[in-house]
mmCIF file of C-alpha atoms in Angstrom:
data_model
loop_
_atom_site.group_PDB
_atom_site.id
_atom_site.type_symbol
_atom_site.label_atom_id
_atom_site.label_comp_id
_atom_site.label_asym_id
_atom_site.label_seq_id
_atom_site.Cartn_x
_atom_site.Cartn_y
_atom_site.Cartn_z
ATOM 1 C CA MET L 1 111.621 102.280 63.844
ATOM 2 C CA HIS L 2 108.621 100.842 62.044
ATOM 3 C CA PHE L 3 108.019 97.140 62.565
ATOM 4 C CA ILE L 4 104.944 97.293 60.351
ATOM 5 C CA PRO L 5 104.439 99.272 57.103
ATOM 6 C CA GLU L 6 104.377 103.000 57.770
ATOM 7 C CA LYS L 7 100.829 103.448 56.454
ATOM 8 C CA LEU L 8 99.595 100.714 58.764
ATOM 9 C CA ASP L 9 101.545 102.268 61.616
ATOM 10 C CA ASP L 10 99.844 105.593 60.870
ATOM 11 C CA TYR L 11 96.462 103.823 60.995
ATOM 12 C CA VAL L 12 97.296 102.312 64.399
ATOM 13 C CA VAL L 13 98.216 105.736 65.765
ATOM 14 C CA ALA L 14 95.150 107.380 64.263
ATOM 15 C CA HIS L 15 92.835 104.834 65.875
ATOM 16 C CA SER L 16 94.452 104.965 69.298
ATOM 17 C CA GLU L 17 93.767 107.487 72.057
ATOM 18 C CA ASN L 18 94.670 111.075 71.197
ATOM 19 C CA GLU L 19 97.722 112.736 72.717
ATOM 20 C CA PRO L 20 96.686 115.208 75.471
ATOM 21 C CA GLU L 21 97.227 118.890 74.717
ATOM 22 C CA LEU L 22 99.790 119.364 77.489
ATOM 23 C CA LEU L 23 101.927 116.581 76.061
ATOM 24 C CA GLN L 24 101.653 118.124 72.606
ATOM 25 C CA GLN L 25 103.040 121.335 74.103
ATOM 26 C CA LEU L 26 105.797 119.390 75.831
ATOM 27 C CA THR L 27 106.765 117.713 72.568
ATOM 28 C CA ARG L 28 106.879 121.026 70.708
ATOM 29 C CA GLU L 29 109.125 122.641 73.318
ATOM 30 C CA THR L 30 111.336 119.570 73.500
ATOM 31 C CA PHE L 31 112.009 119.762 69.767
ATOM 32 C CA GLN L 32 112.535 123.538 69.946
ATOM 33 C CA LYS L 33 114.858 123.689 72.949
ATOM 34 C CA ILE L 34 116.355 120.303 73.852
ATOM 35 C CA LEU L 35 119.157 118.309 72.234
ATOM 36 C CA GLN L 36 118.279 114.823 70.966
ATOM 37 C CA PRO L 37 114.499 115.410 71.180
ATOM 38 C CA ARG L 38 113.755 111.982 69.694
ATOM 39 C CA MET L 39 114.739 110.475 73.043
ATOM 40 C CA SER L 40 111.277 111.477 74.230
ATOM 41 C CA SER L 41 108.501 108.895 74.166
ATOM 42 C CA GLY L 42 106.279 109.573 71.169
ATOM 43 C CA PRO L 43 102.496 110.000 71.257
ATOM 44 C CA TYR L 44 101.722 106.337 70.573
ATOM 45 C CA GLN L 45 104.169 104.884 73.077
ATOM 46 C CA GLY L 46 103.009 107.501 75.541
ATOM 47 C CA ARG L 47 99.433 106.276 75.230
ATOM 48 C CA VAL L 48 100.666 102.697 75.717
ATOM 49 C CA LEU L 49 102.477 103.709 78.920
ATOM 50 C CA SER L 50 99.388 105.556 80.093
ATOM 51 C CA MET L 51 97.136 102.568 79.444
ATOM 52 C CA ILE L 52 99.446 100.133 81.238
ATOM 53 C CA SER L 53 99.667 102.455 84.228
ATOM 54 C CA LYS L 54 95.883 102.841 84.331
ATOM 55 C CA LEU L 55 95.434 99.057 84.242
ATOM 56 C CA ILE L 56 97.863 98.654 87.153
ATOM 57 C CA ASN L 57 96.580 101.719 89.074
ATOM 58 C CA PRO L 58 99.869 101.947 90.992
ATOM 59 C CA LYS L 59 100.409 103.631 94.335
ATOM 60 C CA ASN L 60 104.163 104.027 93.803
ATOM 61 C CA ILE L 61 105.983 104.373 90.478
ATOM 62 C CA LEU L 62 109.726 104.566 89.916
ATOM 63 C CA GLU L 63 111.077 105.980 86.661
ATOM 64 C CA ILE L 64 114.767 105.674 85.811
ATOM 65 C CA GLY L 65 115.501 108.259 83.117
ATOM 66 C CA THR L 66 113.245 111.320 83.033
ATOM 67 C CA PHE L 67 114.542 113.259 80.012
ATOM 68 C CA THR L 68 111.952 116.049 79.527
ATOM 69 C CA GLY L 69 109.223 114.328 81.531
ATOM 70 C CA TYR L 70 106.941 113.084 78.752
ATOM 71 C CA SER L 71 106.830 109.478 79.927
ATOM 72 C CA THR L 72 106.598 110.666 83.545
ATOM 73 C CA LEU L 73 103.336 112.442 82.819
ATOM 74 C CA CYS L 74 102.001 109.475 80.846
ATOM 75 C CA LEU L 75 102.725 107.073 83.706
ATOM 76 C CA ALA L 76 101.272 109.515 86.253
ATOM 77 C CA GLU L 77 97.878 109.240 84.554
ATOM 78 C CA GLY L 78 97.356 105.851 86.209
ATOM 79 C CA LEU L 79 98.398 106.810 89.741
ATOM 80 C CA GLN L 80 96.117 106.287 92.684
ATOM 81 C CA ARG L 81 94.764 109.485 94.225
ATOM 82 C CA GLU L 82 97.433 109.425 96.943
ATOM 83 C CA GLY L 83 100.071 107.817 94.723
ATOM 84 C CA THR L 84 103.518 109.152 93.867
ATOM 85 C CA ILE L 85 106.056 108.827 91.095
ATOM 86 C CA ASP L 86 109.777 109.158 91.805
ATOM 87 C CA THR L 87 111.720 109.979 88.663
ATOM 88 C CA ILE L 88 115.510 110.008 88.402
ATOM 89 C CA ASP L 89 117.717 111.799 85.901
ATOM 90 C CA ILE L 90 121.367 112.795 85.845
ATOM 91 C CA ASN L 91 120.978 115.900 83.671
ATOM 92 C CA GLU L 92 120.730 118.989 85.882
ATOM 93 C CA GLU L 93 119.908 121.227 82.897
ATOM 94 C CA LEU L 94 116.536 119.514 82.418
ATOM 95 C CA ILE L 95 115.218 119.855 85.976
ATOM 96 C CA ASP L 96 113.451 123.213 85.513
ATOM 97 C CA PHE L 97 112.097 122.202 82.097
ATOM 98 C CA GLN L 98 110.590 119.036 83.590
ATOM 99 C CA ARG L 99 109.122 120.827 86.598
ATOM 100 C CA LYS L 100 107.421 123.463 84.463
ATOM 101 C CA PHE L 101 105.354 120.821 82.714
ATOM 102 C CA PHE L 102 104.845 118.706 85.816
ATOM 103 C CA ASP L 103 103.332 121.712 87.554
ATOM 104 C CA LYS L 104 101.115 122.494 84.571
ATOM 105 C CA SER L 105 99.580 119.040 84.989
ATOM 106 C CA ILE L 106 97.230 117.849 87.717
ATOM 107 C CA TYR L 107 99.970 115.485 88.940
ATOM 108 C CA GLY L 108 102.547 118.105 89.927
ATOM 109 C CA THR L 109 102.368 117.442 93.678
ATOM 110 C CA GLN L 110 102.649 113.688 93.093
ATOM 111 C CA ILE L 111 105.864 113.825 91.041
ATOM 112 C CA PHE L 112 109.199 113.870 92.854
ATOM 113 C CA GLN L 113 112.382 114.589 90.904
ATOM 114 C CA HIS L 114 115.728 113.102 91.915
ATOM 115 C CA LEU L 115 118.927 114.446 90.380
ATOM 116 C CA GLY L 116 121.992 112.239 90.222
ATOM 117 C CA ASN L 117 123.236 108.717 89.632
ATOM 118 C CA ALA L 118 120.339 106.266 89.817
ATOM 119 C CA LEU L 119 122.667 103.530 91.091
ATOM 120 C CA GLU L 120 123.253 105.676 94.184
ATOM 121 C CA ILE L 121 119.701 106.994 94.552
ATOM 122 C CA ILE L 122 117.678 103.758 94.221
ATOM 123 C CA PRO L 123 119.113 102.078 97.348
ATOM 124 C CA LYS L 124 117.963 105.067 99.435
ATOM 125 C CA PHE L 125 114.251 104.465 98.739
ATOM 126 C CA ASN L 126 112.527 102.969 101.780
ATOM 127 C CA LYS L 127 109.414 101.849 99.947
ATOM 128 C CA THR L 128 108.251 99.319 97.411
ATOM 129 C CA PHE L 129 106.984 100.031 93.910
ATOM 130 C CA ASP L 130 104.059 98.742 91.872
ATOM 131 C CA LEU L 131 105.497 99.924 88.554
ATOM 132 C CA VAL L 132 109.044 100.655 87.396
ATOM 133 C CA PHE L 133 109.981 102.187 84.040
ATOM 134 C CA ILE L 134 113.618 101.819 82.941
ATOM 135 C CA ASP L 135 114.664 104.177 80.146
ATOM 136 C CA ALA L 136 118.201 105.345 80.870
ATOM 137 C CA ASP L 137 121.779 104.338 80.015
ATOM 138 C CA LYS L 138 121.594 100.854 78.516
ATOM 139 C CA ASP L 139 124.906 99.652 79.940
ATOM 140 C CA ASN L 140 123.374 99.874 83.419
ATOM 141 C CA TYR L 141 120.049 98.156 82.701
ATOM 142 C CA VAL L 142 121.211 94.949 84.390
ATOM 143 C CA ASN L 143 122.413 96.938 87.402
ATOM 144 C CA TYR L 144 119.113 98.807 87.636
ATOM 145 C CA PHE L 145 117.188 95.549 87.484
ATOM 146 C CA ASN L 146 119.263 94.040 90.285
ATOM 147 C CA LEU L 147 118.662 97.112 92.452
ATOM 148 C CA ILE L 148 114.908 97.355 91.946
ATOM 149 C CA ILE L 149 113.770 93.734 91.812
ATOM 150 C CA ASN L 150 113.600 93.458 95.627
ATOM 151 C CA LYS L 151 111.862 96.844 95.834
ATOM 152 C CA LEU L 152 109.157 95.654 93.433
ATOM 153 C CA LYS L 153 105.954 94.323 94.965
ATOM 154 C CA THR L 154 104.693 90.855 94.114
ATOM 155 C CA GLY L 155 102.655 91.306 90.932
ATOM 156 C CA GLY L 156 104.544 94.511 90.203
ATOM 157 C CA ILE L 157 105.563 95.471 86.684
ATOM 158 C CA ILE L 158 108.891 96.514 85.162
ATOM 159 C CA LEU L 159 108.683 98.306 81.816
ATOM 160 C CA SER L 160 111.991 98.441 79.908
ATOM 161 C CA ASP L 161 112.441 100.687 76.867
ATOM 162 C CA ASN L 162 114.712 100.335 73.807
ATOM 163 C CA VAL L 163 115.081 96.565 74.160
ATOM 164 C CA LEU L 164 115.237 96.047 70.373
ATOM 165 C CA TRP L 165 117.911 98.732 70.018
ATOM 166 C CA SER L 166 117.154 99.781 66.419
ATOM 167 C CA GLY L 167 117.151 96.128 65.371
ATOM 168 C CA LYS L 168 120.790 95.608 66.356
ATOM 169 C CA VAL L 169 119.773 92.775 68.687
ATOM 170 C CA ILE L 170 119.446 90.429 65.708
ATOM 171 C CA GLU L 171 122.568 91.570 63.855
ATOM 172 C CA VAL L 172 126.071 90.153 64.158
ATOM 173 C CA LEU L 173 127.522 91.731 67.279
ATOM 174 C CA ASP L 174 130.462 94.067 66.829
ATOM 175 C CA PRO L 175 132.826 93.295 69.756
ATOM 176 C CA LYS L 176 133.333 97.054 70.172
ATOM 177 C CA ASP L 177 129.586 97.744 70.450
ATOM 178 C CA LYS L 178 129.170 97.803 74.221
ATOM 179 C CA MET L 179 125.640 99.215 74.176
ATOM 180 C CA THR L 180 124.188 96.448 72.005
ATOM 181 C CA LYS L 181 126.017 93.866 74.105
ATOM 182 C CA ALA L 182 124.449 95.376 77.241
ATOM 183 C CA VAL L 183 120.952 95.257 75.732
ATOM 184 C CA LEU L 184 121.443 91.626 74.688
ATOM 185 C CA GLU L 185 122.582 90.702 78.192
ATOM 186 C CA TYR L 186 119.613 92.501 79.714
ATOM 187 C CA ASN L 187 117.113 90.813 77.409
ATOM 188 C CA SER L 188 118.592 87.426 78.300
ATOM 189 C CA LEU L 189 118.332 88.262 82.000
ATOM 190 C CA LEU L 190 114.645 89.116 81.685
ATOM 191 C CA LYS L 191 113.984 85.880 79.831
ATOM 192 C CA GLU L 192 115.898 83.662 82.258
ATOM 193 C CA ASP L 193 115.248 85.191 85.698
ATOM 194 C CA SER L 194 112.812 82.906 87.525
ATOM 195 C CA ARG L 195 111.375 85.766 89.601
ATOM 196 C CA ILE L 196 109.616 87.355 86.640
ATOM 197 C CA GLU L 197 107.673 86.588 83.475
ATOM 198 C CA THR L 198 108.362 88.732 80.428
ATOM 199 C CA VAL L 199 106.801 89.714 77.111
ATOM 200 C CA VAL L 200 108.556 91.872 74.500
ATOM 201 C CA LEU L 201 106.352 94.286 72.549
ATOM 202 C CA PRO L 202 107.576 95.544 69.137
ATOM 203 C CA ILE L 203 106.510 99.090 69.963
ATOM 204 C CA ARG L 204 108.779 101.907 68.775
ATOM 205 C CA ASP L 205 112.289 100.716 69.744
ATOM 206 C CA GLY L 206 110.981 97.762 71.743
ATOM 207 C CA LEU L 207 109.182 97.756 75.094
ATOM 208 C CA THR L 208 109.376 94.856 77.529
ATOM 209 C CA ILE L 209 106.758 94.108 80.175
ATOM 210 C CA SER L 210 108.023 91.998 83.063
ATOM 211 C CA ARG L 211 105.810 90.881 85.949
ATOM 212 C CA LYS L 212 107.182 89.760 89.293
ATOM 213 C CA PHE L 213 105.837 86.494 90.653
#
C-alpha cells in the first residue's frame, strides 16, 4: 500500500538508510523459493524496525511470526551485546531457511527459534521483554496481546504489523470478514487499554507502536 504518492514514497525510501547486503540476499531468495514472499517486511519497514530497536536497545525481544526471518534480523540490530531474540513461527518448512540467514549474520547465537503455536509457547517464557513484535495470524492478535502484556517490562514496546489491513479498517465491514473484524477489535483494544499508550504509523500496511506505562 502507498499512503503517499508513489514518487514521494520512492523519495522517502531513497533518502532513508540503505538495506544491508545480507537482507538483500534474503529478499532475493524469499522471492525465488518461498510462497507469498510479500509477507516479508520490505526494505523501508525493515529500516524502521531496525531504528526503533536501536533506540530501545533491548535486552530481550519477542517476535510472534518469523516468516523468513527478515524482520528478525532487523530487530536484532538493536540488541544489547548479551541480548536475545526469541522468534516464534508455526511453519516447520521455513526453519532451515531462517537459520541459514541467521547464522550468516553476526546475531546468529542471539536468535532462538521456536516452532509451534505461539499461544502455547508464550506462557512458557520465564522472562520479561523490552520489545515485542506481533506479525502473525490477525485473528489471534488480541490473544497475543493478553499473553504478553504482563511479560512486557514497564516502558517496554509492542510493535504490531498490518493494523491498517489494506485499508479495510475504514470500509464497511462485511460480516463474513473475520480477519478485518479481528484487526478492528485489536486496534480498539490498543486505543482503550489503560496500561499502554499507542500511536499508529501509516507505514506499509500500518505499524502500531504501543508503550507500556
